[in-house]
mmCIF file of C-alpha atoms and ligand atoms in Angstrom:
data_model
loop_
_atom_site.group_PDB
_atom_site.id
_atom_site.type_symbol
_atom_site.label_atom_id
_atom_site.label_comp_id
_atom_site.label_asym_id
_atom_site.label_seq_id
_atom_site.Cartn_x
_atom_site.Cartn_y
_atom_site.Cartn_z
ATOM 1 C CA MET A 1 -28.072 -29.675 -7.785
ATOM 2 C CA LYS A 2 -26.132 -26.921 -9.344
ATOM 3 C CA VAL A 3 -22.252 -26.862 -8.664
ATOM 4 C CA ALA A 4 -22.551 -23.319 -7.791
ATOM 5 C CA ASP A 5 -25.049 -24.150 -4.944
ATOM 6 C CA ASN A 6 -23.052 -26.895 -3.393
ATOM 7 C CA LEU A 7 -19.740 -24.615 -3.915
ATOM 8 C CA ARG A 8 -21.865 -22.272 -1.138
ATOM 9 C CA GLN A 9 -22.452 -24.815 0.720
ATOM 10 C CA VAL A 10 -18.660 -25.950 1.159
ATOM 11 C CA GLN A 11 -17.242 -22.535 1.274
ATOM 12 C CA SER A 12 -19.875 -22.034 4.016
ATOM 13 C CA LEU A 13 -18.544 -25.138 6.141
ATOM 14 C CA ILE A 14 -15.298 -24.665 5.302
ATOM 15 C CA GLU A 15 -15.401 -21.161 6.875
ATOM 16 C CA ASP A 16 -17.360 -22.386 9.961
ATOM 17 C CA ALA A 17 -14.286 -24.811 10.345
ATOM 18 C CA CYS A 18 -11.444 -22.351 9.869
ATOM 19 C CA GLU A 19 -13.769 -19.960 12.330
ATOM 20 C CA ARG A 20 -13.395 -22.791 15.058
ATOM 21 C CA SER A 21 -9.780 -23.598 14.584
ATOM 22 C CA GLY A 22 -8.577 -19.947 13.840
ATOM 23 C CA ARG A 23 -7.417 -20.456 10.339
ATOM 24 C CA HIS A 24 -8.251 -18.078 7.330
ATOM 25 C CA SER A 25 -10.516 -19.451 4.764
ATOM 26 C CA GLU A 26 -8.052 -17.775 1.771
ATOM 27 C CA ASP A 27 -5.670 -20.626 3.162
ATOM 28 C CA VAL A 28 -7.700 -23.642 1.897
ATOM 29 C CA THR A 29 -7.961 -24.445 -1.685
ATOM 30 C CA ILE A 30 -10.673 -26.127 -2.930
ATOM 31 C CA ILE A 31 -9.977 -28.979 -5.608
ATOM 32 C CA ALA A 32 -13.062 -30.077 -7.417
ATOM 33 C CA VAL A 33 -12.602 -33.880 -8.159
ATOM 34 C CA THR A 34 -14.476 -34.872 -11.254
ATOM 35 C CA LYS A 35 -13.697 -38.356 -11.981
ATOM 36 C CA TYR A 36 -17.162 -39.473 -11.600
ATOM 37 C CA VAL A 37 -18.960 -36.856 -13.480
ATOM 38 C CA SER A 38 -18.841 -35.883 -17.323
ATOM 39 C CA ALA A 39 -16.738 -33.193 -19.028
ATOM 40 C CA GLU A 40 -19.942 -30.775 -19.337
ATOM 41 C CA ARG A 41 -20.018 -31.078 -15.440
ATOM 42 C CA ALA A 42 -16.407 -30.607 -14.922
ATOM 43 C CA GLN A 43 -16.875 -27.518 -17.382
ATOM 44 C CA GLU A 44 -19.798 -26.137 -14.720
ATOM 45 C CA ALA A 45 -17.533 -26.363 -11.862
ATOM 46 C CA VAL A 46 -15.170 -24.298 -13.880
ATOM 47 C CA ASP A 47 -18.161 -21.613 -14.737
ATOM 48 C CA SER A 48 -18.968 -21.909 -11.096
ATOM 49 C CA GLY A 49 -15.665 -20.345 -10.245
ATOM 50 C CA ILE A 50 -13.449 -23.158 -9.102
ATOM 51 C CA THR A 51 -9.986 -22.994 -10.712
ATOM 52 C CA HIS A 52 -8.472 -26.266 -9.240
ATOM 53 C CA LEU A 53 -9.867 -29.605 -10.983
ATOM 54 C CA ALA A 54 -8.831 -33.191 -10.086
ATOM 55 C CA GLU A 55 -8.884 -36.647 -11.643
ATOM 56 C CA ASN A 56 -7.617 -39.866 -10.013
ATOM 57 C CA ARG A 57 -6.741 -41.794 -13.598
ATOM 58 C CA LYS A 58 -4.419 -40.685 -16.427
ATOM 59 C CA GLU A 59 -7.627 -41.654 -18.768
ATOM 60 C CA GLY A 60 -10.022 -39.302 -17.118
ATOM 61 C CA LEU A 61 -7.508 -36.448 -16.935
ATOM 62 C CA LEU A 62 -7.115 -36.540 -20.557
ATOM 63 C CA GLU A 63 -10.575 -36.324 -21.209
ATOM 64 C CA LYS A 64 -11.382 -33.446 -19.160
ATOM 65 C CA LEU A 65 -8.371 -31.649 -20.522
ATOM 66 C CA ALA A 66 -9.204 -32.466 -24.237
ATOM 67 C CA PHE A 67 -12.732 -30.712 -23.131
ATOM 68 C CA ILE A 68 -12.031 -27.897 -20.904
ATOM 69 C CA HIS A 69 -9.099 -25.454 -22.688
ATOM 70 C CA ASP A 70 -8.793 -22.693 -19.941
ATOM 71 C CA ASP A 71 -5.517 -21.216 -18.841
ATOM 72 C CA ARG A 72 -7.256 -20.459 -15.571
ATOM 73 C CA VAL A 73 -7.641 -24.215 -14.552
ATOM 74 C CA THR A 74 -4.767 -25.676 -12.365
ATOM 75 C CA TRP A 75 -4.799 -29.447 -12.949
ATOM 76 C CA HIS A 76 -4.160 -32.186 -9.955
ATOM 77 C CA LEU A 77 -3.671 -35.659 -10.631
ATOM 78 C CA ILE A 78 -4.601 -37.778 -7.092
ATOM 79 C CA GLY A 79 -4.357 -40.962 -7.727
ATOM 80 C CA THR A 80 -1.485 -43.695 -7.933
ATOM 81 C CA LEU A 81 0.258 -43.863 -11.576
ATOM 82 C CA GLN A 82 1.653 -46.708 -13.111
ATOM 83 C CA THR A 83 5.129 -45.939 -14.592
ATOM 84 C CA ARG A 84 4.099 -46.472 -18.303
ATOM 85 C CA LYS A 85 1.794 -43.920 -17.955
ATOM 86 C CA VAL A 86 3.810 -41.363 -16.479
ATOM 87 C CA LYS A 87 4.811 -39.879 -20.252
ATOM 88 C CA ASP A 88 1.066 -39.057 -21.004
ATOM 89 C CA ILE A 89 0.910 -36.731 -18.166
ATOM 90 C CA VAL A 90 4.054 -34.879 -17.442
ATOM 91 C CA GLY A 91 3.974 -31.262 -19.005
ATOM 92 C CA LYS A 92 -0.384 -31.763 -18.222
ATOM 93 C CA VAL A 93 -0.698 -31.540 -14.922
ATOM 94 C CA ASP A 94 0.501 -29.072 -12.186
ATOM 95 C CA TYR A 95 0.168 -31.188 -8.997
ATOM 96 C CA PHE A 96 0.673 -34.944 -8.359
ATOM 97 C CA HIS A 97 -0.505 -35.918 -5.195
ATOM 98 C CA ALA A 98 0.153 -39.810 -5.067
ATOM 99 C CA LEU A 99 3.961 -40.141 -5.215
ATOM 100 C CA ASP A 100 4.958 -43.337 -3.252
ATOM 101 C CA ARG A 101 7.462 -44.893 -4.488
ATOM 102 C CA LEU A 102 11.107 -44.064 -6.175
ATOM 103 C CA LYS A 103 10.421 -45.790 -9.437
ATOM 104 C CA LEU A 104 7.789 -43.424 -9.819
ATOM 105 C CA ALA A 105 9.716 -40.699 -8.910
ATOM 106 C CA ASN A 106 12.288 -41.477 -11.075
ATOM 107 C CA GLU A 107 10.212 -41.933 -13.896
ATOM 108 C CA LEU A 108 8.355 -38.220 -13.826
ATOM 109 C CA ASN A 109 11.956 -37.036 -13.222
ATOM 110 C CA LYS A 110 13.095 -38.204 -16.350
ATOM 111 C CA ARG A 111 10.342 -37.278 -18.387
ATOM 112 C CA MET A 112 9.700 -33.837 -16.766
ATOM 113 C CA LYS A 113 13.208 -32.940 -18.681
ATOM 114 C CA LYS A 114 12.683 -29.201 -17.626
ATOM 115 C CA GLY A 115 10.919 -27.003 -14.935
ATOM 116 C CA THR A 116 9.357 -28.657 -11.909
ATOM 117 C CA LEU A 117 6.368 -30.679 -11.156
ATOM 118 C CA ASN A 118 4.630 -29.973 -7.562
ATOM 119 C CA CYS A 119 4.455 -32.997 -5.836
ATOM 120 C CA PHE A 120 2.744 -34.562 -2.416
ATOM 121 C CA VAL A 121 4.054 -37.635 -0.850
ATOM 122 C CA GLU A 122 1.271 -39.990 -0.607
ATOM 123 C CA MET A 123 1.451 -41.216 3.506
ATOM 124 C CA ASN A 124 -0.348 -44.442 4.683
ATOM 125 C CA ILE A 125 -0.861 -42.842 8.187
ATOM 126 C CA SER A 126 -3.687 -45.580 9.150
ATOM 127 C CA GLY A 127 -1.163 -48.748 8.292
ATOM 128 C CA GLU A 128 -4.092 -50.429 6.525
ATOM 129 C CA GLU A 129 -2.595 -53.175 3.899
ATOM 130 C CA SER A 130 -5.212 -51.976 1.315
ATOM 131 C CA LYS A 131 -3.794 -48.443 1.078
ATOM 132 C CA HIS A 132 -1.365 -46.827 -1.367
ATOM 133 C CA GLY A 133 1.416 -44.489 0.640
ATOM 134 C CA ILE A 134 4.513 -45.028 2.455
ATOM 135 C CA THR A 135 4.457 -45.461 6.289
ATOM 136 C CA GLU A 136 5.635 -43.031 9.098
ATOM 137 C CA GLU A 137 8.814 -44.758 9.957
ATOM 138 C CA LYS A 138 10.053 -44.466 5.821
ATOM 139 C CA LEU A 139 9.218 -40.614 5.394
ATOM 140 C CA ASP A 140 12.610 -39.279 5.860
ATOM 141 C CA SER A 141 14.341 -41.790 4.460
ATOM 142 C CA PHE A 142 12.145 -41.403 1.451
ATOM 143 C CA ILE A 143 12.391 -37.496 1.663
ATOM 144 C CA ASP A 144 16.086 -38.081 1.381
ATOM 145 C CA ALA A 145 16.115 -39.949 -1.485
ATOM 146 C CA LEU A 146 14.201 -37.628 -3.725
ATOM 147 C CA ALA A 147 17.290 -35.268 -3.372
ATOM 148 C CA GLU A 148 18.199 -36.783 -6.504
ATOM 149 C CA PHE A 149 15.170 -35.500 -8.584
ATOM 150 C CA GLU A 150 15.908 -32.040 -9.755
ATOM 151 C CA HIS A 151 12.444 -31.693 -11.339
ATOM 152 C CA LEU A 152 10.226 -32.502 -8.555
ATOM 153 C CA ARG A 153 9.355 -30.364 -5.818
ATOM 154 C CA ILE A 154 8.052 -31.735 -2.825
ATOM 155 C CA VAL A 155 5.192 -29.189 -1.696
ATOM 156 C CA GLY A 156 3.414 -31.276 0.832
ATOM 157 C CA LEU A 157 2.285 -34.524 2.344
ATOM 158 C CA MET A 158 -1.597 -36.378 0.879
ATOM 159 C CA THR A 159 -3.512 -38.676 2.769
ATOM 160 C CA MET A 160 -6.771 -40.357 2.881
ATOM 161 C CA ALA A 161 -8.544 -41.278 5.796
ATOM 162 C CA PRO A 162 -9.699 -44.446 6.556
ATOM 163 C CA ASN A 163 -13.811 -45.149 5.562
ATOM 164 C CA THR A 164 -15.101 -45.316 8.875
ATOM 165 C CA GLU A 165 -17.934 -43.193 10.864
ATOM 166 C CA ASP A 166 -15.675 -43.175 13.510
ATOM 167 C CA ARG A 167 -14.824 -39.258 13.534
ATOM 168 C CA ASP A 168 -11.858 -39.916 16.125
ATOM 169 C CA VAL A 169 -9.721 -42.383 13.889
ATOM 170 C CA ILE A 170 -10.357 -39.626 10.842
ATOM 171 C CA ARG A 171 -9.386 -36.794 13.109
ATOM 172 C CA HIS A 172 -6.463 -38.700 14.414
ATOM 173 C CA VAL A 173 -5.017 -39.544 10.918
ATOM 174 C CA PHE A 174 -4.949 -35.888 9.817
ATOM 175 C CA HIS A 175 -3.698 -34.746 12.917
ATOM 176 C CA ARG A 176 -0.429 -37.515 12.564
ATOM 177 C CA LEU A 177 -0.068 -36.111 8.893
ATOM 178 C CA ARG A 178 0.287 -32.548 9.907
ATOM 179 C CA ILE A 179 3.043 -33.196 12.616
ATOM 180 C CA LEU A 180 4.707 -35.258 10.018
ATOM 181 C CA ARG A 181 4.215 -32.518 7.389
ATOM 182 C CA ASP A 182 5.725 -29.787 10.186
ATOM 183 C CA ARG A 183 8.275 -32.254 10.605
ATOM 184 C CA ILE A 184 9.992 -32.316 7.095
ATOM 185 C CA ARG A 185 8.833 -28.599 6.725
ATOM 186 C CA ASP A 186 11.467 -27.835 9.540
ATOM 187 C CA ARG A 187 14.098 -29.518 7.858
ATOM 188 C CA ASN A 188 14.143 -26.739 5.202
ATOM 189 C CA ILE A 189 15.223 -28.747 2.471
ATOM 190 C CA ASP A 190 15.254 -26.590 -0.717
ATOM 191 C CA TYR A 191 13.873 -29.255 -2.605
ATOM 192 C CA ALA A 192 11.092 -30.323 -0.397
ATOM 193 C CA PRO A 193 9.632 -27.073 1.045
ATOM 194 C CA CYS A 194 6.661 -29.050 2.508
ATOM 195 C CA THR A 195 4.278 -26.473 3.365
ATOM 196 C CA GLU A 196 1.086 -28.396 2.260
ATOM 197 C CA LEU A 197 -1.699 -30.518 3.675
ATOM 198 C CA SER A 198 -3.191 -32.417 1.327
ATOM 199 C CA MET A 199 -6.342 -33.866 3.216
ATOM 200 C CA GLY A 200 -10.391 -34.160 3.053
ATOM 201 C CA MET A 201 -13.045 -35.446 0.866
ATOM 202 C CA SER A 202 -16.678 -35.137 0.882
ATOM 203 C CA HIS A 203 -17.062 -36.654 4.178
ATOM 204 C CA ASP A 204 -14.465 -35.494 6.150
ATOM 205 C CA TYR A 205 -13.156 -32.423 5.012
ATOM 206 C CA GLU A 206 -14.114 -30.098 7.795
ATOM 207 C CA ILE A 207 -12.731 -32.105 10.205
ATOM 208 C CA ALA A 208 -9.671 -31.842 7.704
ATOM 209 C CA VAL A 209 -9.796 -28.163 7.974
ATOM 210 C CA GLU A 210 -9.756 -27.861 11.321
ATOM 211 C CA GLU A 211 -6.391 -30.041 11.263
ATOM 212 C CA GLY A 212 -5.021 -27.607 9.327
ATOM 213 C CA ALA A 213 -5.562 -29.165 5.351
ATOM 214 C CA THR A 214 -4.369 -26.277 2.776
ATOM 215 C CA PHE A 215 -6.086 -28.491 0.182
ATOM 216 C CA VAL A 216 -9.364 -30.364 -0.115
ATOM 217 C CA ARG A 217 -10.583 -32.867 -2.736
ATOM 218 C CA ILE A 218 -13.837 -33.256 -3.044
ATOM 219 C CA GLY A 219 -15.815 -34.696 -5.746
ATOM 220 C CA THR A 220 -19.289 -35.970 -4.601
ATOM 221 C CA SER A 221 -20.299 -33.138 -2.311
ATOM 222 C CA LEU A 222 -19.289 -30.309 -4.950
ATOM 223 C CA VAL A 223 -20.169 -31.967 -8.197
ATOM 224 C CA GLY A 224 -21.797 -35.074 -7.510
ATOM 225 C CA ASN A 225 -20.928 -38.732 -8.308
ATOM 226 C CA GLU A 226 -22.898 -39.924 -11.378
HETATM 227 C C1 PLP B 1 -12.340 -39.701 -5.410
HETATM 228 C C2 PLP B 1 -11.445 -39.060 -4.719
HETATM 229 C C3 PLP B 1 -11.247 -37.880 -3.976
HETATM 230 C C4 PLP B 1 -12.807 -37.279 -3.784
HETATM 231 O O1 PLP B 1 -14.046 -38.094 -3.086
HETATM 232 P P1 PLP B 1 -15.589 -37.744 -2.728
HETATM 233 O O2 PLP B 1 -15.914 -38.713 -1.553
HETATM 234 O O3 PLP B 1 -16.276 -37.849 -3.825
HETATM 235 O O4 PLP B 1 -15.333 -36.398 -2.530
HETATM 236 C C5 PLP B 1 -10.753 -37.507 -3.169
HETATM 237 N N1 PLP B 1 -9.475 -37.728 -3.408
HETATM 238 C C6 PLP B 1 -9.215 -39.112 -3.901
HETATM 239 C C7 PLP B 1 -7.646 -39.390 -4.024
HETATM 240 C C8 PLP B 1 -10.171 -39.568 -4.727
HETATM 241 O O5 PLP B 1 -9.512 -40.572 -5.291
#
């Protein structure tokens, strides 16, 4: 399938989800997750009009960056990052979606030197042991602790729903993330405006949009997975 055809399909389902929930589709940014596909396929996504690209690993990000030279592209790193790899990506990504520990925040801040990196705090809402992200109880103190990192700007919260067919469980996770986002946003913290919600992947982005997602991260349904 051409990316352009997939994109039309995804856009139309997002529009429907927006209609159902009284939202505007301009408020939902589609990020194409290119981690399974070639740089050529990522380029096809850009040529189809997608301007937000994401990778979950440093290596994939650098590969796509080297191939796609295009100022219109906003780059997202959506997977966890080892502290020692921070130096390889700072200055290259526009958004980092997996901030979940102070040691990582410290290293990102140190390496940034100037400007600000837009970060999402990754939350583990479902409480699954295997998942990255911080738990709800720790969110406020984590946000407080980020105050000392002048080069990090906390633009929102991110989560991954559990891998389940139970749509109600998925919806509950997205709903909780929105409540937590509102709570931090309403604290009016200058370094943590927290207006954004990064949630929704190929199998659950319609639910995420209904629950308020402002960034959806879509791989398989948009560019494929092989
Ligand atoms: C791979 C990945 C996605 C996209 O997954 P699809 O199911 O292929 O849409 C979204 N978010 C994160 C964090 C990922 O690692």
